[in-house]
Amino acid sequence: MNLLRATTGLALALGLSAGVSSVALAADLTIGVRAGPASIDPDFTATGTHAEAMKHIFDTLIKSGNDLQLEPGLAESWQAIDDTTWEFKLRKGVKFHDGSDFTAEDVKFSIERIPHVTGANPTSVYVRRVKDVEIVDPYTVRVKTDGPAPTLPNDFIRLFVVSHVAAKDYSDTPEHATEGFNSGKAAIGTGPYKFVSWTPKEELVLERFDDYWGGKEPWDKVIRKELPNDAARVAQLKAGQVDIVARIPASDIATLENDSSLKIIKTDSVYEFLVYFDFREQAPQITANDGSALAKNPFLDPRVREAFDLAIDRETITEVAMEGMGKAQSQIITPNIFGYNPAIQLTQPDIEKAKQLLADAGYPDGFKVVFNFTNDRLPSDKEVGTTIAQMLAAINVTVEANAQPGAVYFPANTRGDYSFGMSGWGTLTGEANYALAALLHTNDPETKLGGFNVHHYSNPEMDKLIEGAAAEMDTPKREMLLQDANALVAKERAILPIASTVSAWGMKKELTITPRSDEDTLAMNIRPAN
């Protein structure tokens, strides 16, 4: 039991009484997580679980707070000095793990290396607006953008800073970067923990960095164990093999809450289940009831999309399919995200109206469609997908529920194999344009917008709103543009938001955690309860 491994000898030497909790002497913290890093290079992928692990080793220029608010990180302050220039004042006295000083040169190097080393789900999205980086002095950096870029500070919460000295020889290709960082040679950050070792798909071992600028952490060593199977993760918590675990399944919460040695802490998450329609003229996986081809893609008719929306009872999904661990949502972003539109109401189910809409659209007897969704991406994703398929049967749509691992779903979805699907999405930058630009702008490789819009939705009005918000430096005006864009999503039903997840951590009662809405499980947020 790692958490409680205080030695009697140390207790006696310090003259501690028997009443002092042994947690005060804790040296190690073992965390059970669903997934870990894909590399030790922080720029290898933008996947959330990867970034979560990297935050222990590497600092970002700007930090994302527990509710995704922007906070000073390696940059103490930042300001737009003109429409295309952001100036960052850097923190002085910061040390890398090898004892070298952090300076503006490391920031410039870290920004410029990303396009050369990033891999799948590229981190280049966070620096796509950067045109040039100018070092004003050792602790001042100016970033020139390709136009007005009001959300650059939001993007920079994922700008991990590496040592320009340690990473110099490992920043030309993804292969060299992986080699250098995974070996530990280049894995030199300024974060609260130092890299010790990594066994892919098994565990990441970290050691406390005593010279961390943000203060000394309570844990000498942190072990992050990858336990993708929910049952195995819970079992190891019960057996004392881990001290805290993330993403407790809803079905296990009551049992764990009744265990006097454990406790549960919950928080609302920014991760949502989103349902996607295919907007191509000819769509695979949709047929008439007899299996014959349809004359056109039914989803191009807004009445069909509205019918599907009205058939879905979101409150029932959160209560039954998610077992109370969800919140029904009306937008593709949660209420804590900048740009949320409070005027948009949650869709209430109306089966009779949905049937009439289908009949008006020429489908009085419905049609057949395959509904594709993940079974290992977010908690209860399989149950939510299956429930939606059952609800659509009430309006005479024959749905084949196709639950599958994310490793299968996402490549096939990107290839265009699917016409109707659901997956999880989290707006991790705290700003609505992150989701709108990725999911609903016309896919345009030249502007790098619409990168995750694989369902071929395209609307000039939507593009104009998104592009306007992306360039509007006046905050109230930008918020209005984002709210208008979210209203258009709701009107057109380009994507159907279903519900956000409620995240739960299980832990030994001697621990506590400050939960984050992005579900990151950070050792820096875990403390002895007393």
Short mmCIF file of C-alpha atoms in Angstrom, two decimals:
data_model
loop_
_atom_site.label_atom_id
_atom_site.label_comp_id
_atom_site.label_asym_id
_atom_site.label_seq_id
_atom_site.Cartn_x
_atom_site.Cartn_y
_atom_site.Cartn_z
CA MET A 1 0.00 0.00 0.00
CA ASN A 2 2.06 2.91 -1.34
CA LEU A 3 0.16 5.75 0.31
CA LEU A 4 0.65 4.45 3.83
CA ARG A 5 4.22 3.23 3.66
CA ALA A 6 5.57 5.48 6.42
CA THR A 7 8.32 3.79 8.38
CA THR A 8 8.18 3.31 12.11
CA GLY A 9 11.78 4.37 12.39
CA LEU A 10 11.11 7.71 10.79
CA ALA A 11 8.09 8.28 13.01
CA LEU A 12 10.14 7.59 16.14
CA ALA A 13 13.00 9.74 14.94
CA LEU A 14 10.64 12.66 14.50
CA GLY A 15 9.02 12.05 17.86
CA LEU A 16 5.58 11.73 16.35
CA SER A 17 2.68 10.57 18.45
CA ALA A 18 0.47 7.64 17.46
CA GLY A 19 -2.34 10.08 16.71
CA VAL A 20 -0.56 11.62 13.73
CA SER A 21 -1.86 10.30 10.42
CA SER A 22 0.60 8.15 8.55
CA VAL A 23 -0.42 10.04 5.40
CA ALA A 24 1.73 12.92 6.64
CA LEU A 25 4.73 10.68 6.03
CA ALA A 26 3.53 9.43 2.68
CA ALA A 27 6.22 9.29 0.04
CA ASP A 28 4.58 7.69 -2.98
CA LEU A 29 1.30 8.29 -4.76
CA THR A 30 -0.08 5.71 -7.18
CA ILE A 31 -2.80 6.87 -9.56
CA GLY A 32 -4.93 4.58 -11.71
CA VAL A 33 -5.88 6.22 -15.01
CA ARG A 34 -7.85 4.99 -18.00
CA ALA A 35 -5.15 5.97 -20.49
CA GLY A 36 -1.66 7.42 -20.43
CA PRO A 37 0.74 9.25 -22.74
CA ALA A 38 1.48 8.20 -26.30
CA SER A 39 5.07 9.40 -25.99
CA ILE A 40 7.13 11.51 -23.60
CA ASP A 41 7.41 14.25 -26.21
CA PRO A 42 4.65 16.69 -25.15
CA ASP A 43 4.10 17.75 -28.76
CA PHE A 44 3.52 14.27 -30.17
CA THR A 45 -0.27 14.43 -29.96
CA ALA A 46 -3.04 16.74 -28.77
CA THR A 47 -4.93 13.88 -27.10
CA GLY A 48 -6.20 14.92 -23.68
CA THR A 49 -4.81 11.93 -21.79
CA HIS A 50 -1.39 12.61 -23.30
CA ALA A 51 -1.43 16.27 -22.25
CA GLU A 52 -2.64 15.28 -18.78
CA ALA A 53 0.47 13.19 -18.21
CA MET A 54 2.81 15.79 -19.73
CA LYS A 55 1.58 18.54 -17.35
CA HIS A 56 3.55 16.83 -14.58
CA ILE A 57 6.87 17.15 -16.42
CA PHE A 58 6.47 20.24 -18.58
CA ASP A 59 4.90 23.61 -17.84
CA THR A 60 2.79 25.55 -20.31
CA LEU A 61 3.13 29.22 -21.08
CA ILE A 62 -0.38 29.81 -19.72
CA LYS A 63 -2.09 27.45 -17.30
CA SER A 64 -5.61 26.16 -17.51
CA GLY A 65 -7.36 26.47 -14.15
CA ASN A 66 -9.60 23.83 -12.61
CA ASP A 67 -12.61 25.31 -14.41
CA LEU A 68 -10.54 26.08 -17.53
CA GLN A 69 -9.93 29.74 -16.64
CA LEU A 70 -6.65 31.21 -17.89
CA GLU A 71 -3.94 31.56 -15.24
CA PRO A 72 -0.28 32.60 -15.30
CA GLY A 73 2.13 29.77 -16.01
CA LEU A 74 5.62 30.31 -17.34
CA ALA A 75 4.20 33.59 -18.60
CA GLU A 76 3.39 35.91 -15.69
CA SER A 77 1.34 38.22 -17.93
CA TRP A 78 0.33 38.70 -21.55
CA GLN A 79 -1.26 41.42 -23.64
CA ALA A 80 -2.10 42.22 -27.24
CA ILE A 81 0.04 45.20 -28.16
CA ASP A 82 -1.59 45.43 -31.59
CA ASP A 83 -4.03 43.33 -33.63
CA THR A 84 -1.36 40.86 -34.73
CA THR A 85 1.13 40.89 -31.84
CA TRP A 86 0.90 39.29 -28.42
CA GLU A 87 3.55 40.07 -25.83
CA PHE A 88 4.35 37.58 -23.04
CA LYS A 89 6.29 38.53 -19.92
CA LEU A 90 8.05 35.43 -18.63
CA ARG A 91 8.58 34.24 -15.10
CA LYS A 92 12.12 34.78 -13.79
CA GLY A 93 14.11 32.36 -11.66
CA VAL A 94 12.55 29.21 -13.15
CA LYS A 95 14.84 26.19 -13.40
CA PHE A 96 14.73 23.21 -15.69
CA HIS A 97 15.15 19.77 -14.15
CA ASP A 98 18.82 19.76 -15.16
CA GLY A 99 19.42 23.02 -13.27
CA SER A 100 19.58 25.28 -16.33
CA ASP A 101 17.64 28.56 -16.50
CA PHE A 102 14.37 28.98 -18.34
CA THR A 103 14.42 31.93 -20.80
CA ALA A 104 12.66 33.32 -23.84
CA GLU A 105 14.86 31.17 -26.07
CA ASP A 106 13.11 28.07 -24.76
CA VAL A 107 9.70 29.53 -25.59
CA LYS A 108 10.68 30.42 -29.15
CA PHE A 109 12.23 27.00 -29.65
CA SER A 110 9.19 25.20 -28.22
CA ILE A 111 6.78 27.01 -30.54
CA GLU A 112 8.87 26.47 -33.65
CA ARG A 113 9.56 22.75 -33.10
CA ILE A 114 5.90 21.67 -33.00
CA PRO A 115 5.21 21.40 -36.77
CA HIS A 116 8.30 19.22 -37.20
CA VAL A 117 7.65 16.66 -34.46
CA THR A 118 3.90 16.33 -34.01
CA GLY A 119 2.20 13.08 -34.95
CA ALA A 120 -1.38 11.79 -34.93
CA ASN A 121 -4.00 14.32 -33.75
CA PRO A 122 -1.37 17.04 -34.20
CA THR A 123 -0.57 19.74 -31.65
CA SER A 124 0.08 22.15 -34.52
CA VAL A 125 -3.53 23.30 -34.04
CA TYR A 126 -2.32 25.29 -31.02
CA VAL A 127 0.26 27.28 -32.99
CA ARG A 128 -1.49 27.48 -36.35
CA ARG A 129 -1.95 31.26 -35.99
CA VAL A 130 1.73 31.90 -35.22
CA LYS A 131 3.63 33.66 -37.98
CA ASP A 132 6.82 34.59 -36.15
CA VAL A 133 8.35 34.63 -32.66
CA GLU A 134 10.56 37.52 -31.57
CA ILE A 135 12.76 37.52 -28.46
CA VAL A 136 12.70 41.06 -27.03
CA ASP A 137 14.87 40.21 -24.03
CA PRO A 138 15.55 37.04 -21.99
CA TYR A 139 12.14 37.31 -20.32
CA THR A 140 9.96 38.93 -22.99
CA VAL A 141 8.58 37.23 -26.10
CA ARG A 142 6.45 38.71 -28.85
CA VAL A 143 4.38 36.39 -31.02
CA LYS A 144 3.32 37.66 -34.42
CA THR A 145 0.14 36.10 -35.79
CA ASP A 146 -1.22 35.71 -39.32
CA GLY A 147 -4.07 38.07 -38.47
CA PRO A 148 -5.99 39.11 -35.36
CA ALA A 149 -5.83 36.13 -33.00
CA PRO A 150 -7.83 36.86 -29.83
CA THR A 151 -7.76 33.23 -28.68
CA LEU A 152 -4.00 32.74 -28.84
CA PRO A 153 -3.72 32.75 -25.00
CA ASN A 154 -6.36 29.98 -24.92
CA ASP A 155 -4.36 27.97 -27.44
CA PHE A 156 -1.20 28.41 -25.41
CA ILE A 157 -2.57 26.45 -22.45
CA ARG A 158 -1.28 23.52 -24.53
CA LEU A 159 2.05 25.12 -25.39
CA PHE A 160 4.42 22.90 -23.44
CA VAL A 161 7.88 24.39 -22.99
CA VAL A 162 10.88 22.13 -23.47
CA SER A 163 14.56 22.89 -22.97
CA HIS A 164 16.06 24.23 -26.18
CA VAL A 165 19.37 22.71 -25.14
CA ALA A 166 18.17 19.23 -24.18
CA ALA A 167 15.73 18.93 -27.10
CA LYS A 168 17.94 20.50 -29.76
CA ASP A 169 18.94 17.21 -31.37
CA TYR A 170 15.46 15.74 -31.05
CA SER A 171 13.27 18.25 -32.83
CA ASP A 172 13.55 17.60 -36.55
CA THR A 173 11.26 14.59 -37.02
CA PRO A 174 8.68 12.70 -34.94
CA GLU A 175 10.97 9.68 -34.94
CA HIS A 176 13.98 11.54 -33.52
CA ALA A 177 11.77 13.35 -31.02
CA THR A 178 10.27 10.10 -29.79
CA GLU A 179 13.73 8.57 -29.46
CA GLY A 180 15.12 11.47 -27.45
CA PHE A 181 12.20 12.06 -25.14
CA ASN A 182 11.31 8.44 -24.45
CA SER A 183 14.91 7.74 -23.48
CA GLY A 184 14.78 10.64 -21.03
CA LYS A 185 17.60 12.59 -22.71
CA ALA A 186 15.31 15.35 -23.92
CA ALA A 187 12.59 14.95 -21.29
CA ILE A 188 13.79 17.98 -19.33
CA GLY A 189 10.98 20.27 -18.26
CA THR A 190 10.28 22.88 -15.59
CA GLY A 191 7.27 21.03 -14.15
CA PRO A 192 6.73 19.84 -10.57
CA TYR A 193 7.90 16.29 -11.38
CA LYS A 194 10.90 14.85 -13.17
CA PHE A 195 10.68 12.01 -15.65
CA VAL A 196 12.02 8.68 -14.36
CA SER A 197 10.69 5.98 -16.67
CA TRP A 198 7.80 5.05 -18.94
CA THR A 199 6.50 1.65 -19.94
CA PRO A 200 3.96 2.20 -22.74
CA LYS A 201 0.44 1.07 -21.87
CA GLU A 202 1.60 0.26 -18.33
CA GLU A 203 2.99 3.05 -16.16
CA LEU A 204 4.73 6.41 -16.02
CA VAL A 205 7.06 6.97 -13.06
CA LEU A 206 7.83 10.50 -11.87
CA GLU A 207 10.01 11.98 -9.14
CA ARG A 208 9.42 15.25 -7.29
CA PHE A 209 11.40 18.27 -8.50
CA ASP A 210 12.36 20.08 -5.31
CA ASP A 211 13.31 23.32 -7.11
CA TYR A 212 9.93 23.72 -8.78
CA TRP A 213 9.01 27.40 -9.02
CA GLY A 214 5.44 26.71 -7.90
CA GLY A 215 6.38 25.14 -4.58
CA LYS A 216 7.35 21.72 -3.33
CA GLU A 217 4.89 18.88 -3.91
CA PRO A 218 3.99 16.46 -1.07
CA TRP A 219 4.74 13.30 -3.06
CA ASP A 220 8.31 12.03 -3.45
CA LYS A 221 7.29 9.72 -6.28
CA VAL A 222 4.20 9.50 -8.47
CA ILE A 223 3.28 6.37 -10.40
CA ARG A 224 0.57 6.72 -13.05
CA LYS A 225 -0.73 3.22 -13.86
CA GLU A 226 -2.67 2.67 -17.07
CA LEU A 227 -5.76 0.60 -16.30
CA PRO A 228 -8.10 0.94 -19.29
CA ASN A 229 -10.54 -1.65 -17.97
CA ASP A 230 -12.99 0.04 -15.59
CA ALA A 231 -13.53 -3.07 -13.48
CA ALA A 232 -9.78 -3.63 -13.09
CA ARG A 233 -9.26 -0.01 -12.07
CA VAL A 234 -11.92 -0.22 -9.38
CA ALA A 235 -10.65 -3.61 -8.20
CA GLN A 236 -7.14 -2.26 -7.72
CA LEU A 237 -8.50 0.63 -5.68
CA LYS A 238 -10.43 -1.75 -3.43
CA ALA A 239 -7.35 -3.95 -3.04
CA GLY A 240 -5.14 -0.99 -2.09
CA GLN A 241 -2.91 -1.40 -5.15
CA VAL A 242 -3.58 2.20 -6.19
CA ASP A 243 -4.38 5.23 -4.04
CA ILE A 244 -6.79 7.04 -6.36
CA VAL A 245 -8.49 6.22 -9.64
CA ALA A 246 -10.12 8.35 -12.32
CA ARG A 247 -13.41 7.86 -14.16
CA ILE A 248 -15.28 5.64 -11.76
CA PRO A 249 -18.15 3.92 -13.64
CA ALA A 250 -21.60 4.99 -12.48
CA SER A 251 -22.45 1.39 -11.60
CA ASP A 252 -19.65 1.28 -8.99
CA ILE A 253 -20.24 4.59 -7.24
CA ALA A 254 -22.81 3.45 -4.67
CA THR A 255 -20.66 0.47 -3.64
CA LEU A 256 -17.55 2.60 -3.22
CA GLU A 257 -19.43 5.27 -1.29
CA ASN A 258 -20.49 2.60 1.18
CA ASP A 259 -16.88 1.49 1.74
CA SER A 260 -15.65 3.18 4.92
CA SER A 261 -12.03 3.12 3.70
CA LEU A 262 -12.81 4.97 0.47
CA LYS A 263 -14.57 8.08 -0.78
CA ILE A 264 -15.86 9.55 -4.05
CA ILE A 265 -15.47 13.09 -5.35
CA LYS A 266 -17.46 14.26 -8.40
CA THR A 267 -17.53 17.25 -10.73
CA ASP A 268 -19.31 18.36 -13.90
CA SER A 269 -17.18 17.73 -16.97
CA VAL A 270 -16.79 19.64 -20.24
CA TYR A 271 -16.93 16.37 -22.18
CA GLU A 272 -20.15 15.92 -24.15
CA PHE A 273 -21.76 13.27 -26.30
CA LEU A 274 -22.40 14.79 -29.73
CA VAL A 275 -24.45 13.18 -32.51
CA TYR A 276 -23.29 13.80 -36.07
CA PHE A 277 -25.18 13.68 -39.39
CA ASP A 278 -23.69 13.07 -42.84
CA PHE A 279 -24.19 16.02 -45.20
CA ARG A 280 -22.99 14.37 -48.41
CA GLU A 281 -25.38 13.93 -51.32
CA GLN A 282 -24.93 10.17 -51.22
CA ALA A 283 -24.47 8.67 -47.79
CA PRO A 284 -23.34 5.15 -46.95
CA GLN A 285 -25.13 3.10 -44.28
CA ILE A 286 -28.58 4.59 -45.05
CA THR A 287 -31.18 2.62 -47.01
CA ALA A 288 -34.89 2.22 -47.41
CA ASN A 289 -36.58 -0.28 -45.08
CA ASP A 290 -36.26 -3.02 -47.69
CA GLY A 291 -32.53 -2.39 -48.07
CA SER A 292 -32.80 -0.59 -51.39
CA ALA A 293 -31.00 2.68 -52.10
CA LEU A 294 -32.69 5.97 -51.33
CA ALA A 295 -32.90 8.71 -53.92
CA LYS A 296 -31.09 11.13 -51.65
CA ASN A 297 -29.51 11.44 -48.21
CA PRO A 298 -32.40 12.00 -45.75
CA PHE A 299 -30.17 14.03 -43.42
CA LEU A 300 -29.96 16.84 -45.96
CA ASP A 301 -33.58 17.63 -45.10
CA PRO A 302 -33.72 19.78 -41.93
CA ARG A 303 -37.08 18.20 -41.04
CA VAL A 304 -35.39 14.81 -40.68
CA ARG A 305 -32.70 16.23 -38.42
CA GLU A 306 -35.36 17.95 -36.31
CA ALA A 307 -37.32 14.70 -36.08
CA PHE A 308 -34.24 12.90 -34.76
CA ASP A 309 -33.69 15.72 -32.25
CA LEU A 310 -37.28 15.49 -30.98
CA ALA A 311 -37.07 11.71 -30.63
CA ILE A 312 -34.19 11.89 -28.13
CA ASP A 313 -35.11 12.27 -24.47
CA ARG A 314 -31.94 13.73 -22.97
CA GLU A 315 -33.14 13.73 -19.36
CA THR A 316 -33.92 10.02 -19.54
CA ILE A 317 -30.50 9.37 -21.03
CA THR A 318 -28.75 11.11 -18.14
CA GLU A 319 -30.90 9.41 -15.52
CA VAL A 320 -31.00 5.89 -16.96
CA ALA A 321 -28.23 5.29 -19.49
CA MET A 322 -25.73 7.42 -17.54
CA GLU A 323 -27.12 6.39 -14.13
CA GLY A 324 -27.29 9.97 -12.93
CA MET A 325 -23.72 10.75 -13.99
CA GLY A 326 -24.65 13.18 -16.75
CA LYS A 327 -26.19 16.58 -17.48
CA ALA A 328 -28.53 17.12 -20.45
CA GLN A 329 -27.10 19.76 -22.81
CA SER A 330 -28.49 22.10 -25.45
CA GLN A 331 -25.19 23.21 -27.00
CA ILE A 332 -21.92 21.67 -28.12
CA ILE A 333 -20.24 23.50 -25.23
CA THR A 334 -21.03 23.44 -21.52
CA PRO A 335 -22.20 26.55 -19.58
CA ASN A 336 -18.72 27.33 -18.21
CA ILE A 337 -17.29 27.88 -21.71
CA PHE A 338 -16.92 31.40 -23.12
CA GLY A 339 -19.47 31.86 -25.90
CA TYR A 340 -22.22 29.72 -24.36
CA ASN A 341 -25.63 31.07 -25.35
CA PRO A 342 -28.02 31.12 -22.35
CA ALA A 343 -31.03 31.75 -24.61
CA ILE A 344 -30.90 28.31 -26.22
CA GLN A 345 -33.37 25.94 -24.61
CA LEU A 346 -32.97 22.22 -24.12
CA THR A 347 -34.93 20.22 -26.72
CA GLN A 348 -37.92 18.48 -25.17
CA PRO A 349 -38.95 15.16 -26.75
CA ASP A 350 -42.07 15.15 -28.93
CA ILE A 351 -42.62 11.82 -30.68
CA GLU A 352 -45.80 12.77 -32.54
CA LYS A 353 -44.28 15.93 -33.98
CA ALA A 354 -41.16 13.96 -34.94
CA LYS A 355 -43.27 11.40 -36.84
CA GLN A 356 -45.11 14.17 -38.66
CA LEU A 357 -41.83 15.83 -39.66
CA LEU A 358 -40.57 12.54 -41.10
CA ALA A 359 -43.81 12.10 -43.02
CA ASP A 360 -43.62 15.66 -44.35
CA ALA A 361 -40.07 14.96 -45.50
CA GLY A 362 -41.25 11.89 -47.44
CA TYR A 363 -40.39 9.17 -44.92
CA PRO A 364 -43.71 8.23 -43.27
CA ASP A 365 -42.41 4.72 -42.64
CA GLY A 366 -38.89 5.83 -41.74
CA PHE A 367 -35.74 4.25 -43.15
CA LYS A 368 -32.74 2.20 -42.04
CA VAL A 369 -29.48 3.64 -40.75
CA VAL A 370 -26.39 2.41 -38.92
CA PHE A 371 -25.58 4.38 -35.77
CA ASN A 372 -21.86 4.27 -34.97
CA PHE A 373 -20.40 5.18 -31.58
CA THR A 374 -17.55 4.35 -29.26
CA ASN A 375 -17.66 1.96 -26.33
CA ASP A 376 -14.45 3.05 -24.60
CA ARG A 377 -14.13 6.81 -25.12
CA LEU A 378 -16.27 8.29 -22.33
CA PRO A 379 -18.08 6.67 -19.41
CA SER A 380 -21.44 5.16 -20.50
CA ASP A 381 -20.82 5.85 -24.20
CA LYS A 382 -22.07 2.38 -25.17
CA GLU A 383 -25.18 2.76 -23.02
CA VAL A 384 -25.94 6.25 -24.35
CA GLY A 385 -25.54 5.13 -27.97
CA THR A 386 -27.72 2.08 -27.49
CA THR A 387 -30.42 4.13 -25.77
CA ILE A 388 -30.51 6.68 -28.60
CA ALA A 389 -30.91 3.86 -31.11
CA GLN A 390 -33.88 2.54 -29.12
CA MET A 391 -35.46 6.00 -28.88
CA LEU A 392 -35.31 6.48 -32.65
CA ALA A 393 -37.29 3.28 -33.11
CA ALA A 394 -40.27 5.18 -31.66
CA ILE A 395 -40.41 7.31 -34.83
CA ASN A 396 -40.15 4.27 -37.15
CA VAL A 397 -36.45 4.63 -37.90
CA THR A 398 -34.72 1.26 -37.93
CA VAL A 399 -31.33 1.78 -36.30
CA GLU A 400 -28.47 -0.70 -36.18
CA ALA A 401 -26.40 0.17 -33.12
CA ASN A 402 -22.70 -0.27 -33.88
CA ALA A 403 -20.63 0.20 -30.70
CA GLN A 404 -16.90 -0.14 -31.19
CA PRO A 405 -13.53 0.82 -29.70
CA GLY A 406 -12.32 4.33 -30.40
CA ALA A 407 -9.31 2.87 -32.20
CA VAL A 408 -11.75 1.52 -34.80
CA TYR A 409 -14.34 4.28 -34.76
CA PHE A 410 -12.17 7.36 -35.28
CA PRO A 411 -10.13 6.22 -38.32
CA ALA A 412 -13.29 4.91 -40.03
CA ASN A 413 -15.18 8.12 -39.23
CA THR A 414 -12.34 10.22 -40.64
CA ARG A 415 -12.32 8.13 -43.83
CA GLY A 416 -16.00 8.92 -44.34
CA ASP A 417 -17.26 5.39 -43.76
CA TYR A 418 -20.12 6.54 -41.52
CA SER A 419 -23.26 8.59 -42.08
CA PHE A 420 -24.60 8.76 -38.54
CA GLY A 421 -22.50 8.66 -35.40
CA MET A 422 -21.77 9.85 -31.89
CA SER A 423 -18.53 10.58 -30.09
CA GLY A 424 -17.24 12.56 -27.16
CA TRP A 425 -15.86 16.09 -27.38
CA GLY A 426 -14.42 18.43 -24.77
CA THR A 427 -13.79 22.15 -25.32
CA LEU A 428 -10.54 22.13 -23.40
CA THR A 429 -9.40 25.69 -24.12
CA GLY A 430 -12.41 27.21 -22.34
CA GLU A 431 -13.46 29.14 -25.47
CA ALA A 432 -16.27 28.15 -27.87
CA ASN A 433 -14.36 28.90 -31.06
CA TYR A 434 -12.17 25.88 -30.35
CA ALA A 435 -15.17 23.59 -30.89
CA LEU A 436 -16.96 25.64 -33.53
CA ALA A 437 -13.91 26.08 -35.74
CA ALA A 438 -12.96 22.42 -35.50
CA LEU A 439 -16.38 20.81 -35.88
CA LEU A 440 -18.61 23.19 -37.85
CA HIS A 441 -16.51 25.38 -40.12
CA THR A 442 -16.21 24.09 -43.66
CA ASN A 443 -13.23 21.76 -43.78
CA ASP A 444 -10.52 23.95 -45.31
CA PRO A 445 -6.90 22.73 -45.22
CA GLU A 446 -5.69 26.16 -46.38
CA THR A 447 -7.09 28.01 -43.38
CA LYS A 448 -6.71 24.94 -41.11
CA LEU A 449 -10.35 25.32 -40.07
CA GLY A 450 -12.86 22.50 -39.90
CA GLY A 451 -10.17 19.92 -39.23
CA PHE A 452 -12.58 17.64 -37.35
CA ASN A 453 -15.55 18.38 -39.62
CA VAL A 454 -15.54 14.97 -41.27
CA HIS A 455 -19.33 14.94 -41.75
CA HIS A 456 -19.13 17.55 -44.57
CA TYR A 457 -21.35 20.21 -43.06
CA SER A 458 -20.83 23.54 -44.84
CA ASN A 459 -22.68 26.81 -44.33
CA PRO A 460 -21.27 30.20 -45.41
CA GLU A 461 -23.16 31.94 -42.61
CA MET A 462 -21.57 29.65 -40.04
CA ASP A 463 -18.12 30.14 -41.57
CA LYS A 464 -18.54 33.92 -41.43
CA LEU A 465 -19.50 33.86 -37.74
CA ILE A 466 -16.60 31.57 -36.82
CA GLU A 467 -14.06 33.54 -38.82
CA GLY A 468 -15.41 36.80 -37.39
CA ALA A 469 -15.06 35.53 -33.82
CA ALA A 470 -11.57 34.26 -34.55
CA ALA A 471 -10.47 37.77 -35.54
CA GLU A 472 -12.50 39.93 -33.15
CA MET A 473 -10.25 41.42 -30.47
CA ASP A 474 -13.16 43.13 -28.66
CA THR A 475 -14.26 40.58 -26.04
CA PRO A 476 -18.02 41.42 -25.83
CA LYS A 477 -18.30 41.47 -29.63
CA ARG A 478 -16.48 38.14 -29.88
CA GLU A 479 -18.80 36.62 -27.30
CA MET A 480 -21.84 37.74 -29.28
CA LEU A 481 -20.47 36.19 -32.48
CA LEU A 482 -19.86 32.90 -30.69
CA GLN A 483 -23.35 32.93 -29.18
CA ASP A 484 -24.83 33.60 -32.64
CA ALA A 485 -22.85 30.68 -34.04
CA ASN A 486 -24.17 28.39 -31.29
CA ALA A 487 -27.70 29.59 -32.04
CA LEU A 488 -27.19 28.65 -35.69
CA VAL A 489 -26.00 25.18 -34.68
CA ALA A 490 -29.19 24.74 -32.69
CA LYS A 491 -31.38 26.07 -35.50
CA GLU A 492 -29.84 23.89 -38.20
CA ARG A 493 -29.22 20.89 -35.95
CA ALA A 494 -25.90 20.41 -37.69
CA ILE A 495 -24.82 18.48 -34.60
CA LEU A 496 -27.07 17.29 -31.79
CA PRO A 497 -25.62 17.83 -28.31
CA ILE A 498 -26.91 15.16 -25.97
CA ALA A 499 -25.34 15.30 -22.52
CA SER A 500 -22.15 16.11 -20.69
CA THR A 501 -20.56 13.67 -18.30
CA VAL A 502 -20.19 13.96 -14.56
CA SER A 503 -16.74 12.72 -13.65
CA ALA A 504 -15.98 10.78 -10.49
CA TRP A 505 -12.74 9.93 -8.72
CA GLY A 506 -12.45 7.17 -6.14
CA MET A 507 -9.73 7.36 -3.51
CA LYS A 508 -8.59 6.28 -0.08
CA LYS A 509 -10.28 8.34 2.59
CA GLU A 510 -6.92 9.82 3.65
CA LEU A 511 -6.74 11.66 0.31
CA THR A 512 -8.59 14.47 -1.37
CA ILE A 513 -8.53 15.90 -4.88
CA THR A 514 -9.48 19.26 -6.33
CA PRO A 515 -11.47 18.10 -9.37
CA ARG A 516 -11.09 19.63 -12.81
CA SER A 517 -13.83 20.08 -15.41
CA ASP A 518 -11.52 18.71 -18.12
CA GLU A 519 -11.21 15.51 -16.03
CA ASP A 520 -7.41 15.76 -15.77
CA THR A 521 -6.16 13.70 -12.84
CA LEU A 522 -3.10 15.62 -11.71
CA ALA A 523 -0.87 14.73 -8.80
CA MET A 524 -0.65 18.48 -8.19
CA ASN A 525 -4.36 18.49 -7.29
CA ILE A 526 -4.13 15.54 -4.92
CA ARG A 527 -3.30 16.14 -1.27
CA PRO A 528 -3.52 14.37 2.09
CA ALA A 529 -7.05 15.03 3.36
CA ASN A 530 -5.79 16.47 6.64
#
